[in-house]
Amino acid sequence: MEKIAKKIQMVDLKSQYEKIKTEVDTAIQNVLTNTAFINGPEVKEFQKELEAYLGVKHVIPCANGTDALQIAMMALDLKPGDEVITADFTYVATAEVIGLLGLKPVLVDVVPDTFDIDIAAIEKAITSKTKAIVPVHLFGQCADMDKIMALAKKHNLYVIEDTAQAIGAEYTSADGTKKKAGTIGTIGCTSFFPSKNLGCYGDGGAIFTNDDALAAKIRMIANHGQSVQYVHDSIGVNSRLDSIQAAVLRIKLRDLDNYAAARNKAANYYDKAFANNPKLKTPARAKFSNHVFHQYTFQLSGVDRTALREYLASKDIPAMIYYPIPLHLQKAYLDPRYKEGDFPVTEKLCASVVSLPMHTELDEESLKYITSSVLEFVNK
Ligand SMILES: *Cc1c(COP(=O)(O)O)cnc(C)c1O
C-alpha cells in the first residue's frame, strides 16, 4: 500500500490534546493564576473524582507509578528478606522497588494467551517468607484476581495490584461482582505517565485502597512520614502529584471510558485483519476482564521480527517490543536462583511479541495502512 499522509505514532498525544485544548489550557491557566502548585484544590478534586470513578474508598495521589509501588510496600511494613512474588514478564519498575527496599523478588512465569501471571506458578513459589503478591494487569486487562485473592487469603499474603497499564479495566468475579482494576487487592498502584491510558503532561501516580488505616499510613509515608506538620512518625518519601497535572487529569478522567472505547475499536480492527493468519497470534481476551488496550501486542510465529520492524519502519510505521528481555535475564536482576530456560513462556514471548501503534486517535485510514503493511510482509 502507498504511504499515507498522516504521520503514524505509537502514541499520538498531540491530536488528543488538540481535542481538549481549550479546557486543558484554561485549567492550567487557573492553576497558574492561583499559584497553588503543590496540594492545590485540583489535587483534592481529582482524588475525589477518581475515588468515585473507581468505586474505591481512598485514592492517594503521588509523583509516579514507581513511587506508588514503593510506598505501597513501605506501608505494608515489608522488611528486608521478605519475599514478594511478581511476574517475570513486566515493565522493570515492579521488580525494581522490591529490590530497592531490600525485599526479595520472586519471579514467576506468565500464561501464553493473555500474558497474565501464572496462578499455578504463584502457588508453587510461596514459601514461609512470602509476604506479598504483585500481579501486573499487563497491557490493559486484569490478572485472574479471584484466584490470586484466594491464594492470598489461604497463605495470609498482601496483594498489591500494579495497574499502571490497566486503569479503568473491570474485573468480573465468578459471582458476577464487577470491580475496577486496582481496587480488589490490599493496595492498587497506578501511573499517570503521559502515554498511559490516563496520562498527564508530566509524571504522576496514585495508590488505591479500601482500608482506612492503611490509607492514612500511605498518605503519611508519601509525605515524609509526617503525621502532624513537622512531626515525623516514620521514614517516608517525598512523593506528590503536582496541581497542574491534577488539573489535566480531571479533564482526561471524564473521557477515560471513551478513550478505552477508541482503543478497543482499534484493537478490534487489528484482530479482524489478522484473524486466522497462522503466523500472527492476536492477543487473547481474558473471560474475567474487559480490556482497555494499553498495548496491542501480538505474537509472531515463523516471521523474522527484526525484518518486520525494519519493513514497517521503511513505511513510517513504528512498532515496539514490550518487552525484549525477561526480568530474570536483566543484568540488574541476575540471580543464582534463575537461569535461562526457567521461564519458558516469558522467554518465548520476549522473543516473539510485537506491539503496534495503540492510542485514542487511530483512524480507519491509518489502521488499514498498518494492517495491510504488516500482512504484506508476513504473507510475502
Ligand atoms: C509505567 C509502569 C510503571 C511505572 O510507572 P512510572 O509512572 O513510569 O513510574 C510500573 N509498572 C508498570 C507495569 C508500568 O507499565
XYZ file of C-alpha atoms and ligand atoms in Angstrom:
395
model
C 0.000 0.000 0.000
C 1.161 3.534 -0.797
C 2.316 5.682 2.124
C -0.386 7.786 3.696
C -0.069 11.472 4.505
C -0.839 11.146 8.198
C 2.145 10.505 10.439
C 1.558 7.348 12.461
C 2.878 7.277 16.016
C 2.930 4.613 18.728
C 1.057 7.116 20.897
C -0.460 10.311 19.496
C -0.769 12.697 22.432
C -0.843 15.790 20.258
C -4.045 15.003 18.341
C -5.692 14.017 21.611
C -4.589 17.282 23.238
C -5.938 19.330 20.338
C -9.429 17.997 21.071
C -9.339 19.122 24.718
C -7.008 22.105 24.269
C -9.408 24.820 25.383
C -10.354 23.022 28.594
C -6.785 21.994 29.388
C -5.295 25.408 28.687
C -7.919 27.082 30.871
C -7.388 24.606 33.714
C -3.609 25.044 33.623
C -4.003 28.834 33.474
C -6.223 28.657 36.570
C -3.520 26.814 38.495
C -1.009 29.469 37.401
C -3.361 32.251 38.439
C -3.953 30.690 41.854
C -0.285 29.650 42.254
C -1.359 26.670 44.369
C 1.211 24.481 42.681
C 1.524 21.806 45.371
C -1.509 20.234 47.039
C -3.811 22.775 45.492
C -7.567 22.244 45.268
C -7.191 20.472 41.906
C -5.375 17.588 43.590
C -8.131 17.077 46.139
C -10.848 17.331 43.484
C -9.068 14.842 41.242
C -8.663 12.485 44.185
C -12.399 12.591 44.907
C -13.360 12.176 41.249
C -11.044 9.205 40.821
C -12.381 7.600 44.023
C -15.900 7.908 42.623
C -14.899 6.579 39.208
C -13.085 3.562 40.643
C -15.539 2.898 43.447
C -12.708 2.829 45.976
C -12.630 4.488 49.399
C -9.192 6.086 49.158
C -7.054 7.415 46.351
C -3.694 8.833 47.422
C -2.057 10.728 44.548
C 1.748 10.573 44.310
C 4.593 11.508 42.000
C 4.707 8.468 39.676
C 3.794 4.802 39.374
C 7.142 3.535 40.612
C 6.779 5.599 43.793
C 3.251 4.229 44.190
C 4.607 0.680 44.275
C 7.413 1.621 46.666
C 5.099 3.477 49.056
C 2.651 0.544 48.992
C 5.383 -1.860 50.058
C 6.636 0.544 52.741
C 3.115 0.948 54.113
C 2.744 -2.813 54.448
C 5.903 -2.861 56.595
C 7.643 -5.306 54.305
C 11.110 -5.958 55.717
C 14.437 -6.864 54.080
C 14.417 -10.554 53.218
C 10.633 -10.759 52.821
C 9.692 -12.418 49.579
C 7.448 -10.693 47.059
C 6.115 -12.647 44.103
C 5.680 -10.922 40.751
C 5.611 -11.706 37.044
C 8.800 -12.175 35.029
C 7.097 -10.586 32.016
C 6.533 -6.947 33.002
C 7.998 -3.482 32.983
C 11.019 -3.272 35.268
C 9.513 -0.896 37.876
C 7.601 -3.685 39.578
C 10.725 -5.659 40.457
C 12.871 -2.564 40.911
C 11.126 -1.304 44.022
C 11.143 -4.797 45.535
C 14.922 -4.862 45.154
C 15.352 -1.249 46.230
C 13.650 -1.937 49.574
C 15.888 -4.970 50.173
C 12.984 -7.346 49.659
C 13.488 -10.470 47.635
C 11.794 -10.506 44.227
C 10.452 -13.965 43.451
C 9.688 -14.166 39.752
C 7.078 -16.406 38.182
C 6.108 -17.120 34.603
C 3.003 -15.906 32.782
C 0.379 -17.760 30.731
C 0.883 -17.631 26.962
C -2.514 -16.488 25.697
C -3.345 -13.491 27.935
C 0.187 -12.752 29.289
C -1.258 -12.879 32.838
C 0.734 -14.051 35.826
C 0.514 -17.879 36.079
C -1.564 -18.835 39.127
C -0.115 -22.344 39.467
C 3.382 -20.830 39.345
C 2.498 -18.359 42.110
C 1.287 -21.176 44.331
C 4.482 -23.131 43.751
C 6.624 -20.078 44.607
C 5.012 -19.403 48.001
C 7.296 -20.082 50.977
C 7.178 -19.226 54.690
C 8.938 -15.942 53.804
C 6.408 -14.826 51.192
C 4.615 -11.630 52.226
C 3.004 -10.298 49.089
C 1.934 -10.990 45.537
C 2.189 -8.208 42.947
C 0.068 -9.094 39.930
C 0.569 -6.820 36.922
C -2.514 -6.119 34.821
C -0.361 -6.206 31.745
C -1.227 -4.359 28.524
C -4.687 -3.399 29.807
C -6.502 -6.425 31.154
C -6.758 -7.785 34.673
C -4.899 -10.756 36.031
C -7.061 -13.552 37.459
C -7.859 -11.765 40.722
C -10.319 -14.316 42.177
C -7.606 -16.954 42.185
C -4.926 -14.546 43.375
C -7.108 -13.316 46.244
C -7.936 -16.914 47.224
C -4.226 -17.795 47.340
C -3.509 -14.642 49.344
C -6.220 -15.496 51.827
C -5.050 -19.072 52.206
C -1.429 -18.056 52.838
C -2.112 -14.751 54.584
C -0.440 -12.560 51.965
C -0.915 -8.981 50.811
C -1.847 -8.270 47.214
C -0.509 -5.138 45.529
C -2.059 -4.682 42.093
C 0.148 -2.957 39.539
C -2.491 -1.347 37.386
C -0.241 1.192 35.649
C -1.378 -0.236 32.293
C -4.988 -1.041 33.122
C -6.677 1.900 34.808
C -10.398 1.697 34.053
C -10.342 -2.038 33.267
C -13.007 -4.030 35.041
C -12.690 -7.457 36.634
C -15.722 -9.740 36.871
C -15.632 -12.237 39.742
C -17.067 -15.735 39.464
C -20.105 -14.490 41.434
C -20.708 -11.726 38.896
C -19.416 -8.804 41.006
C -17.575 -6.230 38.957
C -14.668 -4.216 40.332
C -12.232 -1.811 38.751
C -8.608 -2.887 38.367
C -6.571 -1.805 41.362
C -9.467 -1.895 43.843
C -9.510 -5.631 44.541
C -6.223 -6.317 46.325
C -4.889 -4.814 49.549
C -3.487 -1.871 47.584
C -3.607 -0.800 43.945
C -0.916 1.278 42.237
C -1.100 3.222 39.016
C 0.879 5.620 36.857
C -0.191 8.746 35.001
C 2.887 8.787 32.757
C 1.815 10.639 29.563
C 1.487 7.524 27.412
C -0.577 5.555 29.933
C -4.340 5.249 29.345
C -4.949 8.083 31.818
C -1.823 10.128 31.241
C -0.952 13.596 32.467
C 1.528 16.038 30.932
C 4.475 15.060 33.082
C 4.859 12.468 35.826
C 2.115 11.313 38.162
C 0.818 8.281 40.004
C -1.673 7.127 42.607
C -2.305 4.492 45.233
C -5.746 2.985 45.959
C -7.076 1.180 49.000
C -10.352 0.488 50.806
C -8.588 0.218 54.171
C -8.855 3.444 56.243
C -5.827 2.797 58.471
C -3.671 1.788 55.536
C -4.764 4.886 53.607
C -3.670 7.120 56.484
C -0.321 5.365 56.624
C 0.201 5.604 52.852
C -0.621 9.317 52.952
C 1.869 9.793 55.784
C 4.668 7.866 54.065
C 4.169 9.800 50.820
C 4.626 12.985 52.857
C 7.948 12.403 54.663
C 6.365 10.107 57.263
C 4.689 13.197 58.694
C 1.628 12.705 60.928
C 1.184 16.324 62.009
C 3.170 19.207 60.499
C 6.842 18.797 61.498
C 6.063 15.595 63.412
C 7.569 12.544 61.716
C 6.448 9.073 62.782
C 8.290 7.013 60.220
C 10.828 7.419 57.443
C 8.862 8.385 54.387
C 9.456 9.802 50.954
C 8.514 12.984 49.157
C 6.044 11.970 46.508
C 3.367 14.405 45.360
C 1.155 14.910 42.330
C 1.508 18.486 41.013
C -1.631 20.636 40.857
C -1.067 21.259 37.134
C -1.032 17.507 36.479
C -4.144 17.004 38.603
C -5.927 19.714 36.591
C -5.096 17.887 33.345
C -6.096 14.519 34.802
C -9.505 15.828 35.909
C -10.302 16.669 32.300
C -8.961 13.414 30.888
C -10.694 11.273 33.525
C -14.057 12.395 32.098
C -13.015 10.891 28.760
C -11.343 7.747 30.096
C -14.142 5.363 29.107
C -14.355 6.959 25.660
C -10.601 6.571 25.347
C -10.922 2.868 26.225
C -13.668 2.506 23.616
C -11.456 4.130 20.959
C -8.601 1.775 21.875
C -10.934 -1.217 21.653
C -12.114 -0.107 18.254
C -8.525 -0.065 17.014
C -7.803 -3.436 18.671
C -10.872 -4.975 17.044
C -9.715 -3.695 13.666
C -6.296 -5.300 14.179
C -7.883 -8.536 15.417
C -10.128 -8.783 12.395
C -7.357 -8.062 9.925
C -5.053 -10.675 11.459
C -7.661 -13.340 12.250
C -6.874 -16.854 11.028
C -3.367 -15.947 9.948
C -1.190 -18.801 11.236
C 1.828 -16.504 11.561
C 0.078 -13.931 13.763
C -1.456 -14.764 17.116
C -3.707 -11.915 18.182
C -3.989 -11.071 21.907
C -6.477 -13.253 23.793
C -9.214 -11.596 25.868
C -9.470 -12.949 29.395
C -13.003 -14.123 30.217
C -12.923 -12.389 33.630
C -11.779 -8.940 32.470
C -12.542 -6.420 29.830
C -9.543 -4.950 28.020
C -8.507 -1.299 27.883
C -5.674 -1.974 25.411
C -2.795 -0.032 26.805
C -0.887 -2.003 24.196
C -1.935 -4.127 21.257
C 0.618 -6.906 21.450
C 0.557 -9.953 19.212
C 2.856 -12.942 18.782
C 4.712 -13.861 15.612
C 5.496 -17.363 14.551
C 7.833 -18.107 11.683
C 8.313 -14.400 10.912
C 11.636 -12.555 11.227
C 10.694 -9.922 13.817
C 13.646 -7.603 13.164
C 12.961 -7.668 9.429
C 9.260 -6.975 10.007
C 10.073 -3.959 12.161
C 12.539 -2.700 9.554
C 9.932 -3.139 6.821
C 7.341 -1.265 8.864
C 9.880 1.468 9.667
C 10.546 1.883 5.937
C 6.815 2.605 5.624
C 6.919 5.053 8.559
C 5.038 2.683 10.843
C 6.513 2.363 14.326
C 6.313 -0.992 16.123
C 7.765 -1.689 19.542
C 8.785 -4.701 21.579
C 7.257 -4.823 25.042
C 9.357 -6.392 26.500
C 12.516 -7.649 24.812
C 14.309 -9.136 27.854
C 12.718 -11.148 30.694
C 13.417 -9.729 34.143
C 15.390 -12.801 35.212
C 17.845 -12.236 32.357
C 18.329 -8.493 33.007
C 21.806 -7.716 34.326
C 20.418 -5.837 37.339
C 18.262 -8.804 38.378
C 20.596 -11.717 37.643
C 20.302 -14.138 40.499
C 21.817 -17.572 41.004
C 18.295 -18.861 41.630
C 17.394 -18.243 37.993
C 18.858 -19.238 34.644
C 17.898 -19.142 31.005
C 15.071 -21.612 30.370
C 13.450 -21.198 33.792
C 10.509 -19.138 32.499
C 9.840 -20.595 29.060
C 6.629 -18.666 28.354
C 8.148 -15.280 29.166
C 11.296 -16.129 27.229
C 9.258 -17.135 24.191
C 7.086 -14.000 24.433
C 10.127 -11.723 24.713
C 11.422 -13.284 21.503
C 8.159 -13.190 19.560
C 5.912 -10.278 20.573
C 5.363 -7.052 18.658
C 3.240 -4.094 19.734
C 1.550 -1.937 17.110
C 0.535 1.723 17.394
C -2.220 1.989 20.011
C -3.855 5.210 21.104
C -7.125 7.077 21.036
C -6.634 8.842 17.716
C -6.119 5.985 15.231
C -8.380 6.480 12.238
C -9.503 3.885 9.749
C -7.052 5.036 7.085
C -4.125 4.554 9.470
C -5.383 1.182 10.701
C -5.861 -0.034 7.151
C -2.369 1.118 6.212
C -0.785 -0.502 9.293
C -2.557 -3.842 8.938
C -2.043 -4.155 5.202
C 1.634 -3.325 5.638
C 2.038 -5.997 8.327
C 0.217 -8.543 6.135
C 2.248 -7.577 3.039
C 5.394 -8.549 4.894
C 4.068 -11.585 6.717
C 2.394 -13.154 3.653
C 5.140 -12.471 1.155
C 4.594 2.588 33.665
C 4.638 1.446 34.596
C 5.112 1.579 35.914
C 5.807 2.810 36.412
O 5.164 3.983 36.283
P 6.002 5.372 36.276
O 4.954 6.403 36.473
O 6.682 5.450 34.963
O 6.957 5.326 37.418
C 5.016 0.488 36.748
N 4.508 -0.670 36.331
C 4.080 -0.865 35.073
C 3.511 -2.183 34.680
C 4.131 0.186 34.154
O 3.711 -0.003 32.904
